[in-house]
Amino acid sequence: MKYVMPCLCLLAAAFSLNWLSGADESAATSKSSIAPETLLPASSVVLARFDGSDAHLHGLKETAAWKSLEESGLVPRILDLAQFFVSMAGDEAGKIARSAIEHVRSNGISLGVAVSGSGQEMAPYGVLVIHNAAQFMEVLQSEVVKAAEREGHPVAKTNVSGREISTVTTEIPGMEVSWWDESGHLVIATGIKASEQVLATATGKTPNVTTSELWKSLRNSSKWTVDSFLWINSGTLMDQFGSQPLPPTPSGEEMTVFDLAKQFGLHNIRKLTIQGGYKGEVT
């Protein structure tokens, strides 16, 4: 995926940059009336949330991080360099990636990964919600369709309760990559029956992450204003599903949930939480 992968890598870089700073005022973006967290499952074993600078701009401008990174012009120069490298895949790719990064920095992004929406079965999936990013649908659709067709995976479109969902299936039974516009948010879901599970959460059939005690404890703080947080709750996953076999990989390799966690070094981590924010000049 010549264009899509560089863009996704830069989006990850933008998330890292925004853990410390925020973007300046952006062009007007239509704000969704749907809270992104209502699309994330309460059973998330991995969750990351960045609010975006628009939600905290006044306070962020008082921080030392803003003054050292934004007012000095350092962050724009870093993004110029990143855009230069992505532009090796074409000038348009560089422009699209830069636009996407600036949007994420201003509007935020949410990610949830779960063993299943209900948390009671093994149907792993992940959902990425790029806040208020429906305007990028056309670009994403065009690039992914071209890349998928080159690799022999046609894109199927279905209409579910007024949502036009685009899906690419894989050799693994039930595994899909899907994307759609959810009331102004760009949603990208991947995994076993991923779109079906995200929609179950969106419509209240399975609980969303706002009912989670971890969410409640990390969303706010009495010490500072919270603008980002992350958790990895692998202990619960290992206790419940560690010995559960996963579907074979395309190469035929078989492994359990514990084996997969061990490959990423997560098997010994019970719970990891990170909370970011600001208070006055401190971030």
PDB file of C-alpha atoms in Angstrom, residues 56-265:
ATOM      1  CA  HIS A  56      -7.753  22.324  25.210  1.00  0.00           C
ATOM      2  CA  LEU A  57      -6.194  25.089  23.118  1.00  0.00           C
ATOM      3  CA  HIS A  58      -6.445  27.903  25.655  1.00  0.00           C
ATOM      4  CA  GLY A  59      -4.770  25.865  28.411  1.00  0.00           C
ATOM      5  CA  LEU A  60      -2.157  24.316  26.124  1.00  0.00           C
ATOM      6  CA  LYS A  61      -0.902  27.727  25.040  1.00  0.00           C
ATOM      7  CA  GLU A  62       0.071  28.420  28.659  1.00  0.00           C
ATOM      8  CA  THR A  63       2.350  25.381  28.865  1.00  0.00           C
ATOM      9  CA  ALA A  64       6.122  25.372  28.522  1.00  0.00           C
ATOM     10  CA  ALA A  65       5.848  22.529  25.992  1.00  0.00           C
ATOM     11  CA  TRP A  66       3.736  24.685  23.683  1.00  0.00           C
ATOM     12  CA  LYS A  67       6.159  27.571  23.882  1.00  0.00           C
ATOM     13  CA  SER A  68       9.230  25.401  23.282  1.00  0.00           C
ATOM     14  CA  LEU A  69       7.775  23.225  20.522  1.00  0.00           C
ATOM     15  CA  GLU A  70       5.127  25.333  18.797  1.00  0.00           C
ATOM     16  CA  GLU A  71       6.144  28.965  19.241  1.00  0.00           C
ATOM     17  CA  SER A  72       9.762  28.093  18.459  1.00  0.00           C
ATOM     18  CA  GLY A  73       8.653  26.544  15.150  1.00  0.00           C
ATOM     19  CA  LEU A  74      10.254  23.173  16.013  1.00  0.00           C
ATOM     20  CA  VAL A  75       7.184  20.981  15.436  1.00  0.00           C
ATOM     21  CA  PRO A  76       6.358  22.506  12.026  1.00  0.00           C
ATOM     22  CA  ARG A  77       9.964  21.862  10.954  1.00  0.00           C
ATOM     23  CA  ILE A  78       9.716  18.228  12.085  1.00  0.00           C
ATOM     24  CA  LEU A  79       6.514  17.841  10.096  1.00  0.00           C
ATOM     25  CA  ASP A  80       8.155  19.461   7.079  1.00  0.00           C
ATOM     26  CA  LEU A  81      10.867  16.809   7.275  1.00  0.00           C
ATOM     27  CA  ALA A  82       8.347  13.995   7.658  1.00  0.00           C
ATOM     28  CA  GLN A  83       6.359  15.313   4.699  1.00  0.00           C
ATOM     29  CA  PHE A  84       9.547  15.400   2.633  1.00  0.00           C
ATOM     30  CA  PHE A  85      10.182  11.686   3.244  1.00  0.00           C
ATOM     31  CA  VAL A  86       6.574  10.672   2.524  1.00  0.00           C
ATOM     32  CA  SER A  87       6.682  12.740  -0.671  1.00  0.00           C
ATOM     33  CA  MET A  88       9.186  10.207  -2.010  1.00  0.00           C
ATOM     34  CA  ALA A  89       6.069   8.153  -2.755  1.00  0.00           C
ATOM     35  CA  GLY A  90       4.676  11.153  -4.648  1.00  0.00           C
ATOM     36  CA  ASP A  91       3.984  14.807  -3.926  1.00  0.00           C
ATOM     37  CA  GLU A  92       0.293  14.136  -3.416  1.00  0.00           C
ATOM     38  CA  ALA A  93       1.061  11.482  -0.781  1.00  0.00           C
ATOM     39  CA  GLY A  94       3.116  14.001   1.169  1.00  0.00           C
ATOM     40  CA  LYS A  95       0.362  16.620   1.061  1.00  0.00           C
ATOM     41  CA  ILE A  96      -2.297  14.121   2.117  1.00  0.00           C
ATOM     42  CA  ALA A  97      -0.176  12.843   5.002  1.00  0.00           C
ATOM     43  CA  ARG A  98       0.572  16.371   6.226  1.00  0.00           C
ATOM     44  CA  SER A  99      -3.101  17.305   6.077  1.00  0.00           C
ATOM     45  CA  ALA A 100      -4.084  14.147   7.952  1.00  0.00           C
ATOM     46  CA  ILE A 101      -1.492  14.749  10.675  1.00  0.00           C
ATOM     47  CA  GLU A 102      -2.579  18.348  11.211  1.00  0.00           C
ATOM     48  CA  HIS A 103      -6.162  17.149  11.461  1.00  0.00           C
ATOM     49  CA  VAL A 104      -5.321  14.508  14.072  1.00  0.00           C
ATOM     50  CA  ARG A 105      -3.291  16.996  16.084  1.00  0.00           C
ATOM     51  CA  SER A 106      -6.259  19.327  16.242  1.00  0.00           C
ATOM     52  CA  ASN A 107      -9.156  16.875  16.523  1.00  0.00           C
ATOM     53  CA  GLY A 108      -7.743  13.800  18.194  1.00  0.00           C
ATOM     54  CA  ILE A 109      -7.854  10.048  17.770  1.00  0.00           C
ATOM     55  CA  SER A 110      -9.107   7.009  19.699  1.00  0.00           C
ATOM     56  CA  LEU A 111      -8.083   3.350  19.522  1.00  0.00           C
ATOM     57  CA  GLY A 112      -9.482   0.237  21.153  1.00  0.00           C
ATOM     58  CA  VAL A 113      -8.398  -3.408  20.854  1.00  0.00           C
ATOM     59  CA  ALA A 114     -10.497  -6.175  22.394  1.00  0.00           C
ATOM     60  CA  VAL A 115     -10.820  -9.946  22.420  1.00  0.00           C
ATOM     61  CA  SER A 116     -14.447  -9.334  21.436  1.00  0.00           C
ATOM     62  CA  GLY A 117     -17.096  -6.698  21.917  1.00  0.00           C
ATOM     63  CA  SER A 118     -18.800  -8.733  24.630  1.00  0.00           C
ATOM     64  CA  GLY A 119     -15.527  -9.812  26.238  1.00  0.00           C
ATOM     65  CA  GLN A 120     -16.894 -13.345  26.590  1.00  0.00           C
ATOM     66  CA  GLU A 121     -15.722 -14.945  23.335  1.00  0.00           C
ATOM     67  CA  MET A 122     -12.591 -15.038  21.217  1.00  0.00           C
ATOM     68  CA  ALA A 123     -13.210 -12.789  18.209  1.00  0.00           C
ATOM     69  CA  PRO A 124     -10.342 -10.255  18.407  1.00  0.00           C
ATOM     70  CA  TYR A 125     -10.616  -6.914  16.668  1.00  0.00           C
ATOM     71  CA  GLY A 126      -9.421  -3.341  16.827  1.00  0.00           C
ATOM     72  CA  VAL A 127     -11.116  -0.051  16.018  1.00  0.00           C
ATOM     73  CA  LEU A 128      -9.444   3.246  15.180  1.00  0.00           C
ATOM     74  CA  VAL A 129     -11.603   6.382  15.308  1.00  0.00           C
ATOM     75  CA  ILE A 130     -10.120   9.494  13.710  1.00  0.00           C
ATOM     76  CA  HIS A 131     -12.225  12.257  15.187  1.00  0.00           C
ATOM     77  CA  ASN A 132     -14.223  14.461  12.785  1.00  0.00           C
ATOM     78  CA  ALA A 133     -12.267  13.083   9.808  1.00  0.00           C
ATOM     79  CA  ALA A 134     -15.038  12.084   7.411  1.00  0.00           C
ATOM     80  CA  GLN A 135     -13.566  14.459   4.800  1.00  0.00           C
ATOM     81  CA  PHE A 136     -10.666  12.005   4.376  1.00  0.00           C
ATOM     82  CA  MET A 137     -12.996   9.159   3.364  1.00  0.00           C
ATOM     83  CA  GLU A 138     -12.717   9.833  -0.361  1.00  0.00           C
ATOM     84  CA  VAL A 139      -8.911   9.830  -0.314  1.00  0.00           C
ATOM     85  CA  LEU A 140      -8.733   6.708   1.865  1.00  0.00           C
ATOM     86  CA  GLN A 141     -11.287   4.928  -0.288  1.00  0.00           C
ATOM     87  CA  SER A 142      -9.436   5.706  -3.496  1.00  0.00           C
ATOM     88  CA  GLU A 143      -6.010   4.604  -2.282  1.00  0.00           C
ATOM     89  CA  VAL A 144      -7.155   1.462  -0.455  1.00  0.00           C
ATOM     90  CA  VAL A 145      -9.313   0.304  -3.349  1.00  0.00           C
ATOM     91  CA  LYS A 146      -6.396   0.628  -5.772  1.00  0.00           C
ATOM     92  CA  ALA A 147      -4.007  -1.154  -3.399  1.00  0.00           C
ATOM     93  CA  ALA A 148      -6.471  -3.953  -2.590  1.00  0.00           C
ATOM     94  CA  GLU A 149      -7.297  -4.609  -6.229  1.00  0.00           C
ATOM     95  CA  ARG A 150      -3.599  -4.785  -7.112  1.00  0.00           C
ATOM     96  CA  GLU A 151      -3.258  -7.518  -4.495  1.00  0.00           C
ATOM     97  CA  GLY A 152      -6.354  -9.374  -5.686  1.00  0.00           C
ATOM     98  CA  HIS A 153      -8.661  -8.333  -2.834  1.00  0.00           C
ATOM     99  CA  PRO A 154     -11.684  -6.461  -4.183  1.00  0.00           C
ATOM    100  CA  VAL A 155     -13.478  -4.008  -1.902  1.00  0.00           C
ATOM    101  CA  ALA A 156     -17.084  -4.873  -1.080  1.00  0.00           C
ATOM    102  CA  LYS A 157     -19.633  -2.235  -0.061  1.00  0.00           C
ATOM    103  CA  THR A 158     -22.636  -2.854   2.154  1.00  0.00           C
ATOM    104  CA  ASN A 159     -25.276  -0.560   3.620  1.00  0.00           C
ATOM    105  CA  VAL A 160     -25.996  -1.115   7.301  1.00  0.00           C
ATOM    106  CA  SER A 161     -28.548   1.150   8.986  1.00  0.00           C
ATOM    107  CA  GLY A 162     -27.658   4.029   6.669  1.00  0.00           C
ATOM    108  CA  ARG A 163     -23.912   3.489   6.894  1.00  0.00           C
ATOM    109  CA  GLU A 164     -21.983   2.677   3.713  1.00  0.00           C
ATOM    110  CA  ILE A 165     -19.309   0.236   4.915  1.00  0.00           C
ATOM    111  CA  SER A 166     -16.358  -0.718   2.697  1.00  0.00           C
ATOM    112  CA  THR A 167     -14.707  -4.060   3.480  1.00  0.00           C
ATOM    113  CA  VAL A 168     -11.659  -6.014   2.373  1.00  0.00           C
ATOM    114  CA  THR A 169     -11.599  -9.678   3.447  1.00  0.00           C
ATOM    115  CA  THR A 170      -8.493 -11.821   3.977  1.00  0.00           C
ATOM    116  CA  GLU A 171      -7.502 -15.480   3.763  1.00  0.00           C
ATOM    117  CA  ILE A 172      -8.288 -15.890   7.475  1.00  0.00           C
ATOM    118  CA  PRO A 173     -11.984 -16.826   7.891  1.00  0.00           C
ATOM    119  CA  GLY A 174     -13.998 -13.932   9.282  1.00  0.00           C
ATOM    120  CA  MET A 175     -11.033 -11.531   9.227  1.00  0.00           C
ATOM    121  CA  GLU A 176     -11.738  -8.157   7.609  1.00  0.00           C
ATOM    122  CA  VAL A 177     -10.580  -4.573   7.278  1.00  0.00           C
ATOM    123  CA  SER A 178     -13.491  -2.143   7.093  1.00  0.00           C
ATOM    124  CA  TRP A 179     -13.959   1.613   7.115  1.00  0.00           C
ATOM    125  CA  TRP A 180     -16.867   4.032   7.099  1.00  0.00           C
ATOM    126  CA  ASP A 181     -18.170   7.460   8.091  1.00  0.00           C
ATOM    127  CA  GLU A 182     -19.786   7.290  11.539  1.00  0.00           C
ATOM    128  CA  SER A 183     -21.599  10.610  12.007  1.00  0.00           C
ATOM    129  CA  GLY A 184     -18.546  12.568  10.874  1.00  0.00           C
ATOM    130  CA  HIS A 185     -15.838  10.347  12.377  1.00  0.00           C
ATOM    131  CA  LEU A 186     -13.647   8.159  10.156  1.00  0.00           C
ATOM    132  CA  VAL A 187     -13.798   4.622  11.565  1.00  0.00           C
ATOM    133  CA  ILE A 188     -11.317   1.908  10.575  1.00  0.00           C
ATOM    134  CA  ALA A 189     -11.940  -1.563  12.015  1.00  0.00           C
ATOM    135  CA  THR A 190      -9.925  -4.728  11.559  1.00  0.00           C
ATOM    136  CA  GLY A 191     -10.279  -8.224  12.952  1.00  0.00           C
ATOM    137  CA  ILE A 192     -12.880 -10.971  13.228  1.00  0.00           C
ATOM    138  CA  LYS A 193     -16.286  -9.577  12.197  1.00  0.00           C
ATOM    139  CA  ALA A 194     -14.823  -6.195  13.079  1.00  0.00           C
ATOM    140  CA  SER A 195     -17.472  -3.925  11.563  1.00  0.00           C
ATOM    141  CA  GLU A 196     -20.288  -6.000  13.061  1.00  0.00           C
ATOM    142  CA  GLN A 197     -18.727  -5.754  16.526  1.00  0.00           C
ATOM    143  CA  VAL A 198     -18.102  -1.998  16.287  1.00  0.00           C
ATOM    144  CA  LEU A 199     -21.696  -1.414  15.231  1.00  0.00           C
ATOM    145  CA  ALA A 200     -22.924  -3.548  18.134  1.00  0.00           C
ATOM    146  CA  THR A 201     -21.113  -1.177  20.492  1.00  0.00           C
ATOM    147  CA  ALA A 202     -22.280   1.919  18.605  1.00  0.00           C
ATOM    148  CA  THR A 203     -25.918   0.831  18.886  1.00  0.00           C
ATOM    149  CA  GLY A 204     -25.722  -0.224  22.541  1.00  0.00           C
ATOM    150  CA  LYS A 205     -25.918  -3.995  22.020  1.00  0.00           C
ATOM    151  CA  THR A 206     -22.550  -4.323  23.783  1.00  0.00           C
ATOM    152  CA  PRO A 207     -21.267  -1.803  26.374  1.00  0.00           C
ATOM    153  CA  ASN A 208     -18.956   1.006  25.333  1.00  0.00           C
ATOM    154  CA  VAL A 209     -15.766   1.995  27.108  1.00  0.00           C
ATOM    155  CA  THR A 210     -17.329   4.785  29.169  1.00  0.00           C
ATOM    156  CA  THR A 211     -18.747   2.063  31.440  1.00  0.00           C
ATOM    157  CA  SER A 212     -15.230   0.793  32.213  1.00  0.00           C
ATOM    158  CA  GLU A 213     -13.702   1.599  35.611  1.00  0.00           C
ATOM    159  CA  LEU A 214     -10.338   2.137  33.907  1.00  0.00           C
ATOM    160  CA  TRP A 215     -11.876   4.763  31.635  1.00  0.00           C
ATOM    161  CA  LYS A 216     -13.489   6.521  34.577  1.00  0.00           C
ATOM    162  CA  SER A 217     -10.227   6.583  36.528  1.00  0.00           C
ATOM    163  CA  LEU A 218      -8.074   7.865  33.642  1.00  0.00           C
ATOM    164  CA  ARG A 219     -10.482  10.259  31.924  1.00  0.00           C
ATOM    165  CA  ASN A 220     -10.180  12.866  34.698  1.00  0.00           C
ATOM    166  CA  SER A 221      -7.689  13.895  37.368  1.00  0.00           C
ATOM    167  CA  SER A 222      -7.884  16.166  40.406  1.00  0.00           C
ATOM    168  CA  LYS A 223      -4.259  17.223  39.784  1.00  0.00           C
ATOM    169  CA  TRP A 224      -4.307  18.359  36.139  1.00  0.00           C
ATOM    170  CA  THR A 225      -6.406  18.555  32.973  1.00  0.00           C
ATOM    171  CA  VAL A 226      -6.254  15.206  31.175  1.00  0.00           C
ATOM    172  CA  ASP A 227      -5.889  15.340  27.390  1.00  0.00           C
ATOM    173  CA  SER A 228      -4.535  11.848  26.632  1.00  0.00           C
ATOM    174  CA  PHE A 229      -4.254   8.427  28.199  1.00  0.00           C
ATOM    175  CA  LEU A 230      -3.480   4.816  27.408  1.00  0.00           C
ATOM    176  CA  TRP A 231      -3.924   1.443  29.012  1.00  0.00           C
ATOM    177  CA  ILE A 232      -2.805  -2.127  28.370  1.00  0.00           C
ATOM    178  CA  ASN A 233      -4.854  -4.516  30.498  1.00  0.00           C
ATOM    179  CA  SER A 234      -3.156  -7.755  29.484  1.00  0.00           C
ATOM    180  CA  GLY A 235      -3.610  -9.429  32.875  1.00  0.00           C
ATOM    181  CA  THR A 236      -7.349  -9.791  32.331  1.00  0.00           C
ATOM    182  CA  LEU A 237      -6.718 -11.094  28.824  1.00  0.00           C
ATOM    183  CA  MET A 238      -4.202 -13.724  29.974  1.00  0.00           C
ATOM    184  CA  ASP A 239      -6.411 -14.900  32.854  1.00  0.00           C
ATOM    185  CA  GLN A 240      -9.445 -15.358  30.668  1.00  0.00           C
ATOM    186  CA  PHE A 241      -8.060 -16.351  27.274  1.00  0.00           C
ATOM    187  CA  GLY A 242      -4.327 -17.126  27.640  1.00  0.00           C
ATOM    188  CA  SER A 243      -4.673 -20.762  26.585  1.00  0.00           C
ATOM    189  CA  GLN A 244      -7.190 -20.007  23.818  1.00  0.00           C
ATOM    190  CA  PRO A 245      -5.926 -21.021  20.342  1.00  0.00           C
ATOM    191  CA  LEU A 246      -5.974 -18.328  17.688  1.00  0.00           C
ATOM    192  CA  PRO A 247      -6.897 -18.857  14.013  1.00  0.00           C
ATOM    193  CA  PRO A 248      -3.926 -20.147  12.001  1.00  0.00           C
ATOM    194  CA  THR A 249      -1.815 -17.490  10.298  1.00  0.00           C
ATOM    195  CA  PRO A 250      -1.684 -17.388   6.465  1.00  0.00           C
ATOM    196  CA  SER A 251       1.544 -19.454   6.724  1.00  0.00           C
ATOM    197  CA  GLY A 252      -0.273 -22.087   8.790  1.00  0.00           C
ATOM    198  CA  GLU A 253       1.378 -21.260  12.112  1.00  0.00           C
ATOM    199  CA  GLU A 254      -0.743 -21.992  15.175  1.00  0.00           C
ATOM    200  CA  MET A 255      -0.455 -20.183  18.494  1.00  0.00           C
ATOM    201  CA  THR A 256      -2.385 -19.321  21.634  1.00  0.00           C
ATOM    202  CA  VAL A 257      -3.236 -15.878  22.962  1.00  0.00           C
ATOM    203  CA  PHE A 258      -0.353 -16.262  25.448  1.00  0.00           C
ATOM    204  CA  ASP A 259       2.072 -17.107  22.612  1.00  0.00           C
ATOM    205  CA  LEU A 260       1.036 -13.984  20.711  1.00  0.00           C
ATOM    206  CA  ALA A 261       1.390 -11.786  23.811  1.00  0.00           C
ATOM    207  CA  LYS A 262       4.837 -13.266  24.454  1.00  0.00           C
ATOM    208  CA  GLN A 263       5.980 -12.273  20.972  1.00  0.00           C
ATOM    209  CA  PHE A 264       5.209  -8.633  21.820  1.00  0.00           C
ATOM    210  CA  GLY A 265       6.669  -8.870  25.333  1.00  0.00           C
TER     211      GLY A 265
END
